[in-house]
Each structure stands twice: as C-alpha cells, then as structure tokens.
Amino acid sequence: MKLTSKGRYAVMALVDLARFNNINPVSLRDISLRQGISLDYLEQIFSKLRKKEIVQSVRGTQGGYVLNKKAKEIKLTNIFDAVDEKVKTVQCKKDSKKGCNGKTTKCVTHNLWDELENHINNFFKEKSLEDLVKDNQERRI
Amino acid sequence: MKLTSKGRYAVMALVDLARFNNINPVSLRDISLRQGISLDYLEQIFSKLRKKEIVQSVRGTQGGYVLNKKAKEIKLTNIFDAVDEKVKTVQCKKDSKKGCNGKTTKCVTHNLWDELENHINNFFKEKSLEDLVKDNQERRI
DNA sequence: AGATACTTGACTATTTTAGTCAGGTTTATA
DNA sequence: TATAAACCTGACTAAAATAGTCAAGTATCT
C-alpha cells in the first residue's frame, strides 16, 4: 500500500506554489527546480489541477500558475481527486454475481476495507494546503 | 494508493481460519474453496504467516493450520507486517545527500506523509482478528 | 518578432502485482 | 509400511500500473 509519485508531487508542487503565490504567477520551471520534479511531469499534473479549477494558468512571459482558491479551501482530497490518486481498498466488483459484490453477498472483510477507506479519506478531508504551508514555515524558523 | 491482494487475502483467510478454529486444524483447501483464493497463492501467504508465528501448521492427513495466538492478540499490523504489506507514503531515501533525506533536509511535505502513515497504522494497530470475527457474526444473524 | 511558458498527446522502460507451475517433504492412518 | 492428504519452496511469467520522456505544438507579454 503506497502513495504514488503523482499524488505526492501534486501536493509538493502546490505547497511550493502556495508559498510563492504573492503577486506574480509561479512558473513550473521554478517549481521543477526547487522541488526536483521533472518539468514534463509537472505539466501533466498541472493540466489536471487546472481542469479541476484548483489552479489558474497565466500565459506568456512571466506567466505561470496561481492558486484558484484560498489555500484554506484547498483540501488534500481535492488535490488527490484531481490527479486521480484514489484510495482503493476493496476490489469487489459491483456487478459480479458470484462472490462479493458489496450488496447481496459481502466478503468477510468487506466492512473492514470500507472503514479503512473512510479512515484515510477523513485525514485527507481535514488537511488543507494552508495547514501544510504553516506547518512548513514554523519548522523553518 | 491501494491495498494489494496479498494483504487483503491474508486477512480474509485468517478471519476464515479464526471462525472455524475450534478443535481441528483448518486446511488451506477449505479456505481456498470458501474464500475463492487460489490454493497456490494461499500457500505462499501462509508460509509467511507461519514464519511470523501467527499460525501453526499441522501436517499429515486431517492437517491444516491453527492460530498461534488468541484472535484478540492478533492485530492487523501483525498480519500486514507478516506478508510484507507495508504502508509507504514517503520515498525519501535515508542516505541521499541531495534532496530530502528525512534528517538534514526535509522536503516540504515530509511531515505530512509521516502523519498520514501514522494515521493509517493506528487503524491497523487497533483492529484485532477478534473484532473482525465478531463484526462478521453480528451481520450474519 | 521572439522568447517564454503553457498545452496536449503519444510513447515507453521499469517495476510491481498476482498469480501459476513444478517438484518436492512430512505425517496420520489404514 | 504404503499412500494420500496436506504442507513447503522456489522459480517463473503475463498483465497492469507507474513514472516518466519526447515531440510538436499554441498563446501572449514585451
């Protein structure tokens, strides 16, 4: 059970963006250099973040990306959701007639995995980008 | 982020074992049939569980497996640990000189992933096999 | 005009997963 | 003591997911 790079990078990049998100847009190139993430990969990630309206792009020279909402309103859930980082604990197919389908037949551990999924998602729902930035600034003193 | 089959199967098999763990050992063949898990794969899993002293094997005809501890004392952590299902959120190498190594340099989100890992592991530490069996019996009435 | 920076989509090597397969060894019981 | 049930081990592999790279644009500020 592990977190993929895509999810991790998305959060790292957004924390970076939030920290430098004063007046000017932040270019992916800068984020790439500071966070050590490939520029091409960042572009893929930000394309998704833009579609989900988490960031806005500013084109042209001196362009880059800006947060589209307040850091407080951007939760980890939103970020992971945008880049398709999903928490999957159950494999049971909804339409399977034999075995566990989550309705008529439940495998012995079905409820457990549901609980686990909720447990993890709760964590993601609570944490906002602002929390992360603050946490980071405190540790930098 | 997802749970692998190995971890899921291990828990399913142990719940099954715990339920039928009265006097006689339970054969993998029976578990395989009841839970729909390949026998060969189960053998791999139980080999690991035995090494970590979570189950005991009984050889010969009428043989099979028995729990090696009380169901209450077997936590999900123990099970996942035995089958190498680990929760990995951080990728930062301990010995890397450049970038995040978890000590001298911390990436902006290092603490976050640590927190997440703890959050998930807490869930695993609390849940015991007994909890799962009970939960299952209640829902069967 | 031209540099900068975003945008898109296709492609691919590597790794992980989820098993299968083959060939054992052990031991209860008839 | 033969034999069948059941455990035990390790090597192998197909398929899927991951983590990117690469190429070829398009938009816009100066």
Tab-separated table of C-alpha atoms (C1' of nucleotides) in Angstrom:
chain	number	residue	atom	x	y	z
A	1	MET	CA	0.000	0.000	0.000
A	2	LYS	CA	1.704	3.116	-1.106
A	3	LEU	CA	1.206	6.625	-2.281
A	4	THR	CA	2.153	7.230	-5.887
A	5	SER	CA	4.524	9.926	-7.039
A	6	LYS	CA	1.806	11.711	-8.879
A	7	GLY	CA	-0.110	12.411	-5.699
A	8	ARG	CA	2.983	13.238	-3.742
A	9	TYR	CA	4.328	15.569	-6.402
A	10	ALA	CA	0.998	17.314	-6.771
A	11	VAL	CA	0.973	18.205	-3.103
A	12	MET	CA	4.625	19.191	-3.054
A	13	ALA	CA	4.155	21.429	-6.049
A	14	LEU	CA	1.079	23.086	-4.623
A	15	VAL	CA	2.739	23.776	-1.296
A	16	ASP	CA	5.583	25.349	-3.206
A	17	LEU	CA	3.145	27.358	-5.280
A	18	ALA	CA	1.240	28.498	-2.209
A	19	ARG	CA	4.403	29.731	-0.560
A	20	PHE	CA	5.462	31.846	-3.508
A	21	ASN	CA	1.976	32.834	-4.517
A	22	ASN	CA	2.249	36.504	-3.657
A	23	ILE	CA	1.803	38.752	-6.616
A	24	ASN	CA	3.315	37.051	-9.625
A	25	PRO	CA	2.380	33.701	-11.029
A	26	VAL	CA	4.847	30.924	-10.340
A	27	SER	CA	6.358	29.159	-13.318
A	28	LEU	CA	6.539	25.418	-13.489
A	29	ARG	CA	10.194	25.772	-14.273
A	30	ASP	CA	10.824	27.286	-10.859
A	31	ILE	CA	8.826	24.613	-9.099
A	32	SER	CA	10.631	21.982	-11.072
A	33	LEU	CA	13.998	23.324	-9.965
A	34	ARG	CA	13.090	23.861	-6.359
A	35	GLN	CA	11.307	20.552	-5.855
A	36	GLY	CA	13.373	18.395	-8.160
A	37	ILE	CA	10.432	17.232	-10.226
A	38	SER	CA	10.692	16.788	-13.990
A	39	LEU	CA	9.168	19.711	-15.850
A	40	ASP	CA	7.336	17.462	-18.294
A	41	TYR	CA	5.780	15.521	-15.474
A	42	LEU	CA	4.744	18.704	-13.697
A	43	GLU	CA	2.984	19.824	-16.822
A	44	GLN	CA	0.895	16.700	-16.845
A	45	ILE	CA	-0.010	17.209	-13.226
A	46	PHE	CA	-0.867	20.895	-13.555
A	47	SER	CA	-3.000	20.247	-16.571
A	48	LYS	CA	-5.206	18.142	-14.331
A	49	LEU	CA	-5.150	20.623	-11.494
A	50	ARG	CA	-6.271	23.326	-13.865
A	51	LYS	CA	-9.153	21.292	-15.196
A	52	LYS	CA	-10.394	20.829	-11.649
A	53	GLU	CA	-10.060	24.553	-11.042
A	54	ILE	CA	-7.512	24.257	-8.293
A	55	VAL	CA	-5.068	26.478	-10.145
A	56	GLN	CA	-5.272	29.065	-12.881
A	57	SER	CA	-2.742	29.474	-15.617
A	58	VAL	CA	-1.255	32.726	-16.785
A	59	ARG	CA	0.287	32.554	-20.219
A	60	GLY	CA	3.112	34.463	-21.794
A	61	THR	CA	6.374	35.772	-20.452
A	62	GLN	CA	6.390	35.997	-16.683
A	63	GLY	CA	3.462	33.649	-16.753
A	64	GLY	CA	2.893	30.603	-14.646
A	65	TYR	CA	0.289	29.315	-12.266
A	66	VAL	CA	-1.728	30.833	-9.474
A	67	LEU	CA	-3.971	29.224	-6.883
A	68	ASN	CA	-7.583	29.477	-7.907
A	69	LYS	CA	-8.915	29.321	-4.355
A	70	LYS	CA	-7.691	30.243	-0.926
A	71	ALA	CA	-5.151	27.825	0.443
A	72	LYS	CA	-7.515	27.184	3.307
A	73	GLU	CA	-10.188	25.937	0.948
A	74	ILE	CA	-7.994	23.506	-0.913
A	75	LYS	CA	-8.063	20.193	0.886
A	76	LEU	CA	-5.886	17.204	0.187
A	77	THR	CA	-8.972	15.389	-1.030
A	78	ASN	CA	-9.394	17.907	-3.807
A	79	ILE	CA	-5.796	17.572	-4.869
A	80	PHE	CA	-5.737	13.791	-4.901
A	81	ASP	CA	-9.036	13.708	-6.629
A	82	ALA	CA	-7.745	15.998	-9.360
A	83	VAL	CA	-4.728	13.874	-10.176
A	84	ASP	CA	-6.625	10.567	-9.903
A	85	GLU	CA	-4.847	9.466	-6.787
A	86	LYS	CA	-7.528	7.320	-5.264
A	87	VAL	CA	-7.662	5.248	-2.134
A	88	LYS	CA	-8.616	1.757	-3.110
A	89	THR	CA	-9.005	-0.936	-0.507
A	90	VAL	CA	-11.826	-3.046	-1.859
A	91	GLN	CA	-11.666	-4.864	-5.143
A	92	CYS	CA	-15.156	-6.322	-5.060
A	93	LYS	CA	-16.912	-5.633	-8.356
A	94	LYS	CA	-20.330	-4.145	-8.112
A	95	ASP	CA	-21.814	-6.248	-10.841
A	96	SER	CA	-20.263	-9.599	-10.001
A	97	LYS	CA	-22.882	-12.252	-9.461
A	98	LYS	CA	-20.584	-14.695	-7.756
A	99	GLY	CA	-18.578	-13.703	-4.725
A	100	CYS	CA	-18.589	-10.323	-3.085
A	101	ASN	CA	-20.469	-7.601	-4.862
A	102	GLY	CA	-20.940	-5.357	-1.865
A	103	LYS	CA	-24.690	-5.873	-1.711
A	104	THR	CA	-26.229	-9.344	-1.698
A	105	THR	CA	-23.008	-11.094	-0.780
A	106	LYS	CA	-20.336	-9.488	1.315
A	107	CYS	CA	-16.936	-10.993	1.742
A	108	VAL	CA	-15.938	-11.475	5.351
A	109	THR	CA	-13.832	-8.382	5.383
A	110	HIS	CA	-15.868	-6.035	3.238
A	111	ASN	CA	-16.829	-3.718	6.083
A	112	LEU	CA	-13.267	-3.547	7.264
A	113	TRP	CA	-11.996	-2.159	3.990
A	114	ASP	CA	-14.783	0.341	3.861
A	115	GLU	CA	-13.865	1.529	7.313
A	116	LEU	CA	-10.234	1.805	6.351
A	117	GLU	CA	-11.053	3.802	3.281
A	118	ASN	CA	-13.090	6.215	5.334
A	119	HIS	CA	-10.368	6.471	7.911
A	120	ILE	CA	-7.852	7.530	5.298
A	121	ASN	CA	-10.184	9.836	3.444
A	122	ASN	CA	-11.056	11.630	6.649
A	123	PHE	CA	-7.442	12.542	7.006
A	124	PHE	CA	-7.431	13.967	3.513
A	125	LYS	CA	-10.602	15.924	4.030
A	126	GLU	CA	-9.289	17.689	7.084
A	127	LYS	CA	-5.879	18.786	5.854
A	128	SER	CA	-5.772	21.943	3.804
A	129	LEU	CA	-2.980	23.474	1.814
A	130	GLU	CA	-2.840	26.269	4.358
A	131	ASP	CA	-2.123	23.788	7.124
A	132	LEU	CA	0.816	22.481	5.169
A	133	VAL	CA	2.275	25.862	4.403
A	134	LYS	CA	2.001	26.937	8.041
A	135	ASP	CA	3.495	23.713	9.243
A	136	ASN	CA	6.363	24.314	6.909
A	137	GLN	CA	7.002	27.895	7.930
A	138	GLU	CA	7.077	27.020	11.604
A	139	ARG	CA	9.715	24.396	11.071
A	140	ARG	CA	11.862	26.826	9.119
A	141	ILE	CA	12.458	29.297	11.955
B	1	MET	CA	-2.959	4.279	-3.310
B	2	LYS	CA	-4.334	0.857	-2.907
B	3	LEU	CA	-4.263	-2.257	-0.821
B	4	THR	CA	-2.716	-5.247	-2.538
B	5	SER	CA	-4.375	-8.627	-2.841
B	6	LYS	CA	-1.780	-10.249	-0.682
B	7	GLY	CA	-2.728	-8.188	2.327
B	8	ARG	CA	-6.410	-8.495	1.632
B	9	TYR	CA	-6.264	-12.239	1.140
B	10	ALA	CA	-4.192	-12.715	4.268
B	11	VAL	CA	-6.834	-11.022	6.363
B	12	MET	CA	-9.704	-12.822	4.659
B	13	ALA	CA	-8.031	-16.177	5.160
B	14	LEU	CA	-7.293	-15.519	8.798
B	15	VAL	CA	-10.825	-14.430	9.539
B	16	ASP	CA	-11.999	-17.634	7.920
B	17	LEU	CA	-9.491	-19.616	9.934
B	18	ALA	CA	-10.493	-17.924	13.159
B	19	ARG	CA	-14.134	-18.752	12.577
B	20	PHE	CA	-13.523	-22.458	12.023
B	21	ASN	CA	-10.706	-22.692	14.516
B	22	ASN	CA	-12.487	-24.892	17.036
B	23	ILE	CA	-10.831	-28.253	17.539
B	24	ASN	CA	-9.428	-29.385	14.240
B	25	PRO	CA	-6.931	-27.574	12.132
B	26	VAL	CA	-8.327	-25.901	9.041
B	27	SER	CA	-6.943	-26.966	5.686
B	28	LEU	CA	-5.904	-24.434	3.094
B	29	ARG	CA	-8.038	-26.319	0.634
B	30	ASP	CA	-11.148	-25.443	2.614
B	31	ILE	CA	-10.161	-21.811	2.928
B	32	SER	CA	-9.384	-21.723	-0.751
B	33	LEU	CA	-12.831	-23.021	-1.613
B	34	ARG	CA	-14.727	-20.847	0.825
B	35	GLN	CA	-12.896	-17.622	0.074
B	36	GLY	CA	-12.202	-18.170	-3.601
B	37	ILE	CA	-8.468	-17.704	-3.298
B	38	SER	CA	-6.029	-19.816	-5.331
B	39	LEU	CA	-4.540	-22.622	-3.244
B	40	ASP	CA	-1.055	-21.964	-4.523
B	41	TYR	CA	-1.268	-18.344	-3.572
B	42	LEU	CA	-2.612	-19.206	-0.133
B	43	GLU	CA	0.371	-21.434	0.470
B	44	GLN	CA	2.724	-18.549	-0.215
B	45	ILE	CA	0.804	-16.380	2.181
B	46	PHE	CA	0.585	-18.952	4.960
B	47	SER	CA	4.246	-19.726	4.703
B	48	LYS	CA	4.905	-16.143	5.700
B	49	LEU	CA	2.284	-16.155	8.412
B	50	ARG	CA	3.868	-19.233	9.920
B	51	LYS	CA	7.326	-17.714	9.936
B	52	LYS	CA	5.992	-14.777	11.889
B	53	GLU	CA	4.300	-17.178	14.325
B	54	ILE	CA	0.829	-16.011	13.606
B	55	VAL	CA	-0.308	-19.523	12.694
B	56	GLN	CA	0.936	-23.031	13.345
B	57	SER	CA	0.852	-25.817	10.825
B	58	VAL	CA	-0.324	-29.356	11.478
B	59	ARG	CA	0.985	-31.828	8.947
B	60	GLY	CA	-0.400	-35.059	7.657
B	61	THR	CA	-3.912	-36.201	6.884
B	62	GLN	CA	-6.523	-34.062	8.600
B	63	GLY	CA	-3.827	-31.466	8.991
B	64	GLY	CA	-4.030	-27.787	8.299
B	65	TYR	CA	-3.439	-24.554	10.149
B	66	VAL	CA	-4.291	-23.262	13.603
B	67	LEU	CA	-3.982	-19.799	15.075
B	68	ASN	CA	-0.854	-19.487	17.151
B	69	LYS	CA	-2.239	-16.750	19.388
B	70	LYS	CA	-5.625	-15.652	20.594
B	71	ALA	CA	-7.622	-13.839	17.965
B	72	LYS	CA	-7.686	-10.845	20.268
B	73	GLU	CA	-3.923	-10.615	20.252
B	74	ILE	CA	-3.541	-10.719	16.502
B	75	LYS	CA	-3.728	-7.201	15.163
B	76	LEU	CA	-3.949	-6.171	11.558
B	77	THR	CA	-0.487	-4.681	11.892
B	78	ASN	CA	0.925	-8.111	12.613
B	79	ILE	CA	-0.781	-9.630	9.629
B	80	PHE	CA	0.260	-6.960	7.162
B	81	ASP	CA	3.731	-6.974	8.537
B	82	ALA	CA	3.989	-10.723	8.033
B	83	VAL	CA	3.031	-10.634	4.388
B	84	ASP	CA	5.096	-7.511	3.629
B	85	GLU	CA	2.110	-5.306	3.052
B	86	LYS	CA	3.589	-2.025	4.090
B	87	VAL	CA	2.249	1.448	4.160
B	88	LYS	CA	4.580	3.617	2.177
B	89	THR	CA	3.939	7.275	1.803
B	90	VAL	CA	7.430	8.723	1.800
B	91	GLN	CA	10.004	7.891	-0.804
B	92	CYS	CA	12.820	9.966	0.616
B	93	LYS	CA	15.973	7.892	0.838
B	94	LYS	CA	17.770	7.981	4.149
B	95	ASP	CA	21.230	8.154	2.654
B	96	SER	CA	20.594	10.607	-0.144
B	97	LYS	CA	22.828	13.617	0.142
B	98	LYS	CA	20.849	15.737	-2.213
B	99	GLY	CA	17.191	16.434	-1.664
B	100	CYS	CA	15.108	15.050	1.160
B	101	ASN	CA	16.768	12.515	3.375
B	102	GLY	CA	14.468	12.950	6.316
B	103	LYS	CA	17.135	14.498	8.518
B	104	THR	CA	19.254	17.386	7.354
B	105	THR	CA	16.955	18.330	4.513
B	106	LYS	CA	13.234	17.782	4.654
B	107	CYS	CA	11.040	18.129	1.646
B	108	VAL	CA	8.126	20.497	2.166
B	109	THR	CA	5.700	17.693	2.748
B	110	HIS	CA	7.800	15.237	4.688
B	111	ASN	CA	5.913	15.687	7.929
B	112	LEU	CA	2.618	15.284	6.181
B	113	TRP	CA	3.450	11.833	4.872
B	114	ASP	CA	4.737	10.785	8.226
B	115	GLU	CA	1.487	11.873	9.787
B	116	LEU	CA	-0.501	10.016	7.181
B	117	GLU	CA	1.492	6.870	7.710
B	118	ASN	CA	0.845	7.052	11.425
B	119	HIS	CA	-2.802	7.716	10.868
B	120	ILE	CA	-3.159	4.567	8.807
B	121	ASN	CA	-1.001	2.430	11.033
B	122	ASN	CA	-3.017	3.435	14.063
B	123	PHE	CA	-6.036	1.940	12.436
B	124	PHE	CA	-4.158	-1.305	11.871
B	125	LYS	CA	-2.852	-1.419	15.412
B	126	GLU	CA	-6.270	-1.138	16.932
B	127	LYS	CA	-8.137	-3.730	14.897
B	128	SER	CA	-7.765	-7.312	16.010
B	129	LEU	CA	-8.817	-10.502	14.343
B	130	GLU	CA	-11.393	-10.952	17.076
B	131	ASP	CA	-13.008	-7.664	16.169
B	132	LEU	CA	-13.389	-8.834	12.610
B	133	VAL	CA	-14.870	-12.197	13.508
B	134	LYS	CA	-17.374	-10.598	15.861
B	135	ASP	CA	-18.285	-7.975	13.334
B	136	ASN	CA	-18.899	-10.753	10.894
B	137	GLN	CA	-21.051	-12.865	13.179
B	138	GLU	CA	-23.267	-9.965	14.067
B	139	ARG	CA	-24.009	-9.240	10.479
B	140	ARG	CA	-24.863	-12.880	9.818
B	141	ILE	CA	-27.821	-13.048	12.195
C	1	DA	C1'	9.222	39.228	-33.763
C	2	DG	C1'	10.699	36.315	-30.492
C	3	DA	C1'	11.276	34.405	-26.114
C	4	DT	C1'	8.918	32.453	-22.542
C	5	DA	C1'	5.736	29.497	-20.819
C	6	DC	C1'	1.724	26.838	-21.105
C	7	DT	C1'	-0.729	22.627	-23.586
C	8	DT	C1'	-1.509	18.183	-25.435
C	9	DG	C1'	-0.996	13.567	-26.630
C	10	DA	C1'	1.543	9.677	-27.738
C	11	DC	C1'	5.006	6.669	-26.406
C	12	DT	C1'	7.934	3.523	-23.407
C	13	DA	C1'	11.040	1.380	-19.915
C	14	DT	C1'	10.718	-0.280	-15.453
C	15	DT	C1'	8.590	-2.122	-11.607
C	16	DT	C1'	5.069	-4.334	-9.143
C	17	DT	C1'	1.425	-7.471	-8.732
C	18	DA	C1'	-0.899	-11.550	-8.789
C	19	DG	C1'	-0.661	-15.227	-9.531
C	20	DT	C1'	0.849	-20.265	-11.882
C	21	DC	C1'	3.695	-24.283	-12.107
C	22	DA	C1'	6.594	-27.973	-10.819
C	23	DG	C1'	8.516	-30.599	-7.734
C	24	DG	C1'	9.363	-31.592	-3.541
C	25	DT	C1'	8.745	-33.261	2.034
C	26	DT	C1'	6.117	-34.661	6.085
C	27	DT	C1'	2.993	-37.450	8.648
C	28	DA	C1'	-1.605	-39.592	10.127
C	29	DT	C1'	-3.932	-43.526	9.244
C	30	DA	C1'	-5.454	-47.768	7.149
D	1	DT	C1'	4.584	-49.640	5.557
D	2	DA	C1'	2.187	-47.725	1.758
D	3	DT	C1'	-0.350	-43.916	0.434
D	4	DA	C1'	-2.837	-39.938	0.195
D	5	DA	C1'	-3.644	-35.602	2.161
D	6	DA	C1'	-1.532	-31.584	3.191
D	7	DC	C1'	2.251	-28.670	3.792
D	8	DC	C1'	6.545	-26.388	1.667
D	9	DT	C1'	9.632	-23.992	-1.629
D	10	DG	C1'	11.366	-21.518	-5.335
D	11	DA	C1'	11.325	-20.232	-9.937
D	12	DC	C1'	8.796	-18.351	-13.453
D	13	DT	C1'	5.573	-15.089	-16.052
D	14	DA	C1'	1.639	-12.337	-18.008
D	15	DA	C1'	-0.566	-8.257	-17.217
D	16	DA	C1'	-1.159	-3.919	-15.223
D	17	DA	C1'	0.367	0.281	-13.244
D	18	DT	C1'	3.836	3.740	-12.686
D	19	DA	C1'	6.848	7.299	-13.755
D	20	DG	C1'	8.245	9.378	-16.554
D	21	DT	C1'	10.191	11.129	-21.687
D	22	DC	C1'	9.568	13.110	-26.166
D	23	DA	C1'	7.725	15.857	-29.749
D	24	DA	C1'	5.117	19.266	-31.514
D	25	DG	C1'	2.527	22.483	-30.862
D	26	DT	C1'	-0.238	27.346	-29.103
D	27	DA	C1'	-0.751	31.656	-26.594
D	28	DT	C1'	0.854	36.090	-25.041
D	29	DC	C1'	3.834	39.519	-22.940
D	30	DT	C1'	7.494	42.798	-24.095
